[in-house]
mmCIF file with all atom_site columns, C-alpha atoms in Angstrom:
data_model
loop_
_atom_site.group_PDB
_atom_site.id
_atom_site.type_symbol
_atom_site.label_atom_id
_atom_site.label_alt_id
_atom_site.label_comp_id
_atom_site.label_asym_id
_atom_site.label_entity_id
_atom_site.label_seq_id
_atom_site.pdbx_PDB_ins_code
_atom_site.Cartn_x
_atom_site.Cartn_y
_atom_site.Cartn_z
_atom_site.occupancy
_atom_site.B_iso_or_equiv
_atom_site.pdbx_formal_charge
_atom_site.auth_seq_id
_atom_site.auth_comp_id
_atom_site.auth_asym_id
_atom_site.auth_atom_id
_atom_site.pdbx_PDB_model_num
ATOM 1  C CA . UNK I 1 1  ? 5.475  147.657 126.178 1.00 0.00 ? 1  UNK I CA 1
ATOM 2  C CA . UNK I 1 2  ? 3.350  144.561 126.028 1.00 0.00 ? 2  UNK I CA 1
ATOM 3  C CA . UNK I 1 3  ? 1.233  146.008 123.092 1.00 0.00 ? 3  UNK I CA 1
ATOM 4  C CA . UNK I 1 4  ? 4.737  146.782 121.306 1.00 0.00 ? 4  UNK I CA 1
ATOM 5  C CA . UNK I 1 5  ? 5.799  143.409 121.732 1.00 0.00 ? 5  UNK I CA 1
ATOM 6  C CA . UNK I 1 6  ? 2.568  141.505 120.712 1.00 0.00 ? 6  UNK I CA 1
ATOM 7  C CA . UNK I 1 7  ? 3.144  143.844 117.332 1.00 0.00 ? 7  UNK I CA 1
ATOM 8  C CA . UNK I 1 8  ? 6.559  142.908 116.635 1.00 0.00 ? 8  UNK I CA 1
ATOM 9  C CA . UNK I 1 9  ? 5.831  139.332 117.154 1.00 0.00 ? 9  UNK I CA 1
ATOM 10 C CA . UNK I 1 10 ? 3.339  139.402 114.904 1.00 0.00 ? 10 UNK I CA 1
ATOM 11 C CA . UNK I 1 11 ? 5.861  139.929 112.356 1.00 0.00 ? 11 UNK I CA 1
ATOM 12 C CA . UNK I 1 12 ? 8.415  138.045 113.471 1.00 0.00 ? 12 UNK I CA 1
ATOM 13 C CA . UNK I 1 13 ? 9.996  141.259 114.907 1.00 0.00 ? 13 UNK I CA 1
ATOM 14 C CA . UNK I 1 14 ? 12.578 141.829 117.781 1.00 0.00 ? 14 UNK I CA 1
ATOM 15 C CA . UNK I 1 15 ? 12.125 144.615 120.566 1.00 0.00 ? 15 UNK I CA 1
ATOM 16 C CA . UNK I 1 16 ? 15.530 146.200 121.507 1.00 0.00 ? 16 UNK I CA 1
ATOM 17 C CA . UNK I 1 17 ? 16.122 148.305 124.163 1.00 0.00 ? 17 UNK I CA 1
ATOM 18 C CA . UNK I 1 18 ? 19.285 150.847 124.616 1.00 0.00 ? 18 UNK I CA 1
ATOM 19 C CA . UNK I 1 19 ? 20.806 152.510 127.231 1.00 0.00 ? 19 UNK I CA 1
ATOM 20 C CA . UNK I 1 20 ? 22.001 155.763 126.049 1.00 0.00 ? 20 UNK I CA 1
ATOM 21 C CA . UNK I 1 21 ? 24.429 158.840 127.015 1.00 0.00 ? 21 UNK I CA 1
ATOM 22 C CA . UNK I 1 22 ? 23.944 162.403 126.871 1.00 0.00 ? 22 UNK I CA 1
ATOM 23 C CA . UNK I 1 23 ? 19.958 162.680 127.483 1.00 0.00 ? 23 UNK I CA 1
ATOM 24 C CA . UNK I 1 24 ? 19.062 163.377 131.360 1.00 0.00 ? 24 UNK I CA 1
ATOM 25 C CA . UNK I 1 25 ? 15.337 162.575 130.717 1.00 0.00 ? 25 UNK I CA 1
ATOM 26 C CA . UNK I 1 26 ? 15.981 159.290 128.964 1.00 0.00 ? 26 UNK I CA 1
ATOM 27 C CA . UNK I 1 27 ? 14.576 156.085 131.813 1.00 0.00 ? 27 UNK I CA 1
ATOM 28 C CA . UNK I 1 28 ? 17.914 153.672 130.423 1.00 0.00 ? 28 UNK I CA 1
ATOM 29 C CA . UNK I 1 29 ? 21.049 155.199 130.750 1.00 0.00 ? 29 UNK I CA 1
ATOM 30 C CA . UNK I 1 30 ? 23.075 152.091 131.881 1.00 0.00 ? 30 UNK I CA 1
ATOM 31 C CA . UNK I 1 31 ? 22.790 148.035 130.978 1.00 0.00 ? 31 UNK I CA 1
ATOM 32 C CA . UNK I 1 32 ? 21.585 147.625 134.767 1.00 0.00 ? 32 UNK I CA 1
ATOM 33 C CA . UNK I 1 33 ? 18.814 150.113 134.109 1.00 0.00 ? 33 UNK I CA 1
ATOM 34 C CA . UNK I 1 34 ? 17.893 148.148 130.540 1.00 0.00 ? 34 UNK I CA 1
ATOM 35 C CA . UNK I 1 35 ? 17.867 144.787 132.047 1.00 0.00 ? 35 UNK I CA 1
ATOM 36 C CA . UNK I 1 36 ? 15.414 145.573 134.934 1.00 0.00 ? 36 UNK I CA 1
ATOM 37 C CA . UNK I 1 37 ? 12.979 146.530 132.366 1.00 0.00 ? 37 UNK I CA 1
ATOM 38 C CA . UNK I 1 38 ? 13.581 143.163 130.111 1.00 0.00 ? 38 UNK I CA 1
ATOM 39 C CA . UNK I 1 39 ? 13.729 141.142 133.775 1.00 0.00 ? 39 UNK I CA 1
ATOM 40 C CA . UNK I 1 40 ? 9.878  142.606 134.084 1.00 0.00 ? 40 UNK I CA 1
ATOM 41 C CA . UNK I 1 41 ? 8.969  141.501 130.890 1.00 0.00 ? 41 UNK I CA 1
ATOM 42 C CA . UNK I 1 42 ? 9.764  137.635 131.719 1.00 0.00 ? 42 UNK I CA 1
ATOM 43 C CA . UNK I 1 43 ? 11.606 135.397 129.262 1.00 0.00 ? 43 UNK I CA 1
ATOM 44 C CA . UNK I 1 44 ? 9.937  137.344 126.311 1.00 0.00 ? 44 UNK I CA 1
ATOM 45 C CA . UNK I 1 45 ? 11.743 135.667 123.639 1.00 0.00 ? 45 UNK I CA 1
ATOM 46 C CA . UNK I 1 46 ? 11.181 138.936 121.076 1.00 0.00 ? 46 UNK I CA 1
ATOM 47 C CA . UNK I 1 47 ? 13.066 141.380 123.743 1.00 0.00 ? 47 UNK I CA 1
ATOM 48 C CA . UNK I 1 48 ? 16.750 142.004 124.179 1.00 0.00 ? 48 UNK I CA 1
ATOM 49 C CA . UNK I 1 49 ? 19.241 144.571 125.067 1.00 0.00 ? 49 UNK I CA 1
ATOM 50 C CA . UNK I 1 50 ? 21.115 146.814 122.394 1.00 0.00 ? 50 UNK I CA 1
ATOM 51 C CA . UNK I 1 51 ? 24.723 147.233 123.833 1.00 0.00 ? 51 UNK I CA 1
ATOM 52 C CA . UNK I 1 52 ? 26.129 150.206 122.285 1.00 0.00 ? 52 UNK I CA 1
ATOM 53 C CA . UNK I 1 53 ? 29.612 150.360 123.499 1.00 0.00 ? 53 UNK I CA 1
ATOM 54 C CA . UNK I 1 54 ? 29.989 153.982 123.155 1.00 0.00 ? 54 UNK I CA 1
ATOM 55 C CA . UNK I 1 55 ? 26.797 154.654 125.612 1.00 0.00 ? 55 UNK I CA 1
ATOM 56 C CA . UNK I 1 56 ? 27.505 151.867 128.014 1.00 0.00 ? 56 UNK I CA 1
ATOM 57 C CA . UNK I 1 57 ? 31.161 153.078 128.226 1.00 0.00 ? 57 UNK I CA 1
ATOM 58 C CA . UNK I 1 58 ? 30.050 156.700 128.959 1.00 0.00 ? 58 UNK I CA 1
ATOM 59 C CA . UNK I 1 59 ? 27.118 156.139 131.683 1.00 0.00 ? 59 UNK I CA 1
ATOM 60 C CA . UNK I 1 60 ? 29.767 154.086 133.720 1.00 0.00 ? 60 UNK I CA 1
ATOM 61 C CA . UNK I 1 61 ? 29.195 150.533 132.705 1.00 0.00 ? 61 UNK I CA 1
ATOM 62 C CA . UNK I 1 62 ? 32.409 148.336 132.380 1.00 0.00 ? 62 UNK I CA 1
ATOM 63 C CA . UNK I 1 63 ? 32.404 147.126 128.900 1.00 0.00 ? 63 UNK I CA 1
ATOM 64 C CA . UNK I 1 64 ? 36.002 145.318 128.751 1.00 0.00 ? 64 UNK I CA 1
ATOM 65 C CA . UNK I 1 65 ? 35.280 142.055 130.039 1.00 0.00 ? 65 UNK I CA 1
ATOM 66 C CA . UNK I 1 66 ? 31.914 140.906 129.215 1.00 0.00 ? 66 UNK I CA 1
ATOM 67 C CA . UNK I 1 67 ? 32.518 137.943 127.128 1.00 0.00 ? 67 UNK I CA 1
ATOM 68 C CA . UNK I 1 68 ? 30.224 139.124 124.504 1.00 0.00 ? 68 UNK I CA 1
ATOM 69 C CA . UNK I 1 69 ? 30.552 136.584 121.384 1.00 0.00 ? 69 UNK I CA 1
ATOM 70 C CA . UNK I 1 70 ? 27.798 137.764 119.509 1.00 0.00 ? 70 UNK I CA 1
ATOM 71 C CA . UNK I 1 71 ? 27.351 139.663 116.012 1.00 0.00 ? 71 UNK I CA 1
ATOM 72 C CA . UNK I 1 72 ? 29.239 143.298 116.388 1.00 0.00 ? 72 UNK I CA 1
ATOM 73 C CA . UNK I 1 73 ? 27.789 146.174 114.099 1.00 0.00 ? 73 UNK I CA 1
ATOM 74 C CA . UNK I 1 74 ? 29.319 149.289 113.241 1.00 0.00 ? 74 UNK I CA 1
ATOM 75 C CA . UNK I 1 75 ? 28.176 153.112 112.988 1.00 0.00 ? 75 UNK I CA 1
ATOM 76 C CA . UNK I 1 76 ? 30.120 155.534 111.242 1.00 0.00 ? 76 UNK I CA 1
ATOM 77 C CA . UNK I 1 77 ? 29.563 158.867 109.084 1.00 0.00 ? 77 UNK I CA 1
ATOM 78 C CA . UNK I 1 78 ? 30.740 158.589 105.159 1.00 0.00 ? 78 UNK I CA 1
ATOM 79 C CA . UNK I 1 79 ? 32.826 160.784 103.958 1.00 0.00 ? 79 UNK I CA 1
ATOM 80 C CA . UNK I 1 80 ? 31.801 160.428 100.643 1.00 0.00 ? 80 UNK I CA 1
ATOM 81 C CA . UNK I 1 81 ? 28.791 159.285 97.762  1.00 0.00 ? 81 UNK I CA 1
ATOM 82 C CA . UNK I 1 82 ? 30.145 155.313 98.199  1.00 0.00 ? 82 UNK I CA 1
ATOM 83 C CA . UNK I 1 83 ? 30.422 154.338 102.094 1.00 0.00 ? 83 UNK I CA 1
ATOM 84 C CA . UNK I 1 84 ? 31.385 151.201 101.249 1.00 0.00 ? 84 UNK I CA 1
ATOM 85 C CA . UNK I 1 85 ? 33.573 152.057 98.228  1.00 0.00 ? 85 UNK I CA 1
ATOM 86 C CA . UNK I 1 86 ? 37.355 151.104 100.248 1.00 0.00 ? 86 UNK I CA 1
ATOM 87 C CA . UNK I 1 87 ? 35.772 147.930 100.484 1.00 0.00 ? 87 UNK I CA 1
ATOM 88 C CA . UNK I 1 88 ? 36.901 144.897 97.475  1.00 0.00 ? 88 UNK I CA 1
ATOM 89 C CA . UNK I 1 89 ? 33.177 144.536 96.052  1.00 0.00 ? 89 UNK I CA 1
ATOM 90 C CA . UNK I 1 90 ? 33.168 140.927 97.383  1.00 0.00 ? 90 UNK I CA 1
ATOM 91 C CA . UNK I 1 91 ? 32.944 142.470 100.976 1.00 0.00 ? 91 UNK I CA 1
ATOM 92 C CA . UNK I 1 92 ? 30.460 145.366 100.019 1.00 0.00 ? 92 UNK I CA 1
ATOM 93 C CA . UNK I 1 93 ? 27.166 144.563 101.229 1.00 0.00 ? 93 UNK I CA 1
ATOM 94 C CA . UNK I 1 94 ? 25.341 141.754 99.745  1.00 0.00 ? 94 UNK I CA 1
ATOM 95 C CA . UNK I 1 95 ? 28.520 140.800 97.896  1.00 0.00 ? 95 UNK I CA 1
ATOM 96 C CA . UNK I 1 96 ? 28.462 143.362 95.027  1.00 0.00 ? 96 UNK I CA 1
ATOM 97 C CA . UNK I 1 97 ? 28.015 147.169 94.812  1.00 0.00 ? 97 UNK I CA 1
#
């Protein structure tokens, strides 16, 4: 993991863990399982959690009252060629599309 980390600082990169559902051999399945790992790694600043509400909610984690207040993104299969065409162009990606 060190190794990984010394790479992705060296270009300005982020490591992000994520506990996930529905694999039995994965090591993270809940947030307490992610954090132990990042609480071994010290105050590595290029480290952090992924919390993936879906997963967290699923392997028993209580996601309602965490007083998250960061940046949310959003997965989600297209239905068709533009993903992004309900959007007004002004909120498409980048502003135009």
């Amino acid at each position: 993991m060190t190794k990984l980390m010394a790479c992705a600082r060296g270009v300005d990169g982020t490591v992000l863990l994520e506990p996930v559902s529905g694999a039995p051999r994965y090591p993270l399945p809940t947030a307490d399982d992610t954090v132990a790992v990042l609480d071994r790694l010290g105050q590595a600043p290029n480290a952090g959690l992924v919390a993936d509400f879906h997963h967290l909610a699923v392997n028993g984690d209580d996601v309602r009252a965490a007083g998250y207040r960061g940046h949310v993104g959003l997965e989600y299969r297209s239905e068709g060629p533009d993903a992004f065409g309900r959007l007004p162009r002004e909120q498409r990606a980048g502003g135009s599309t």
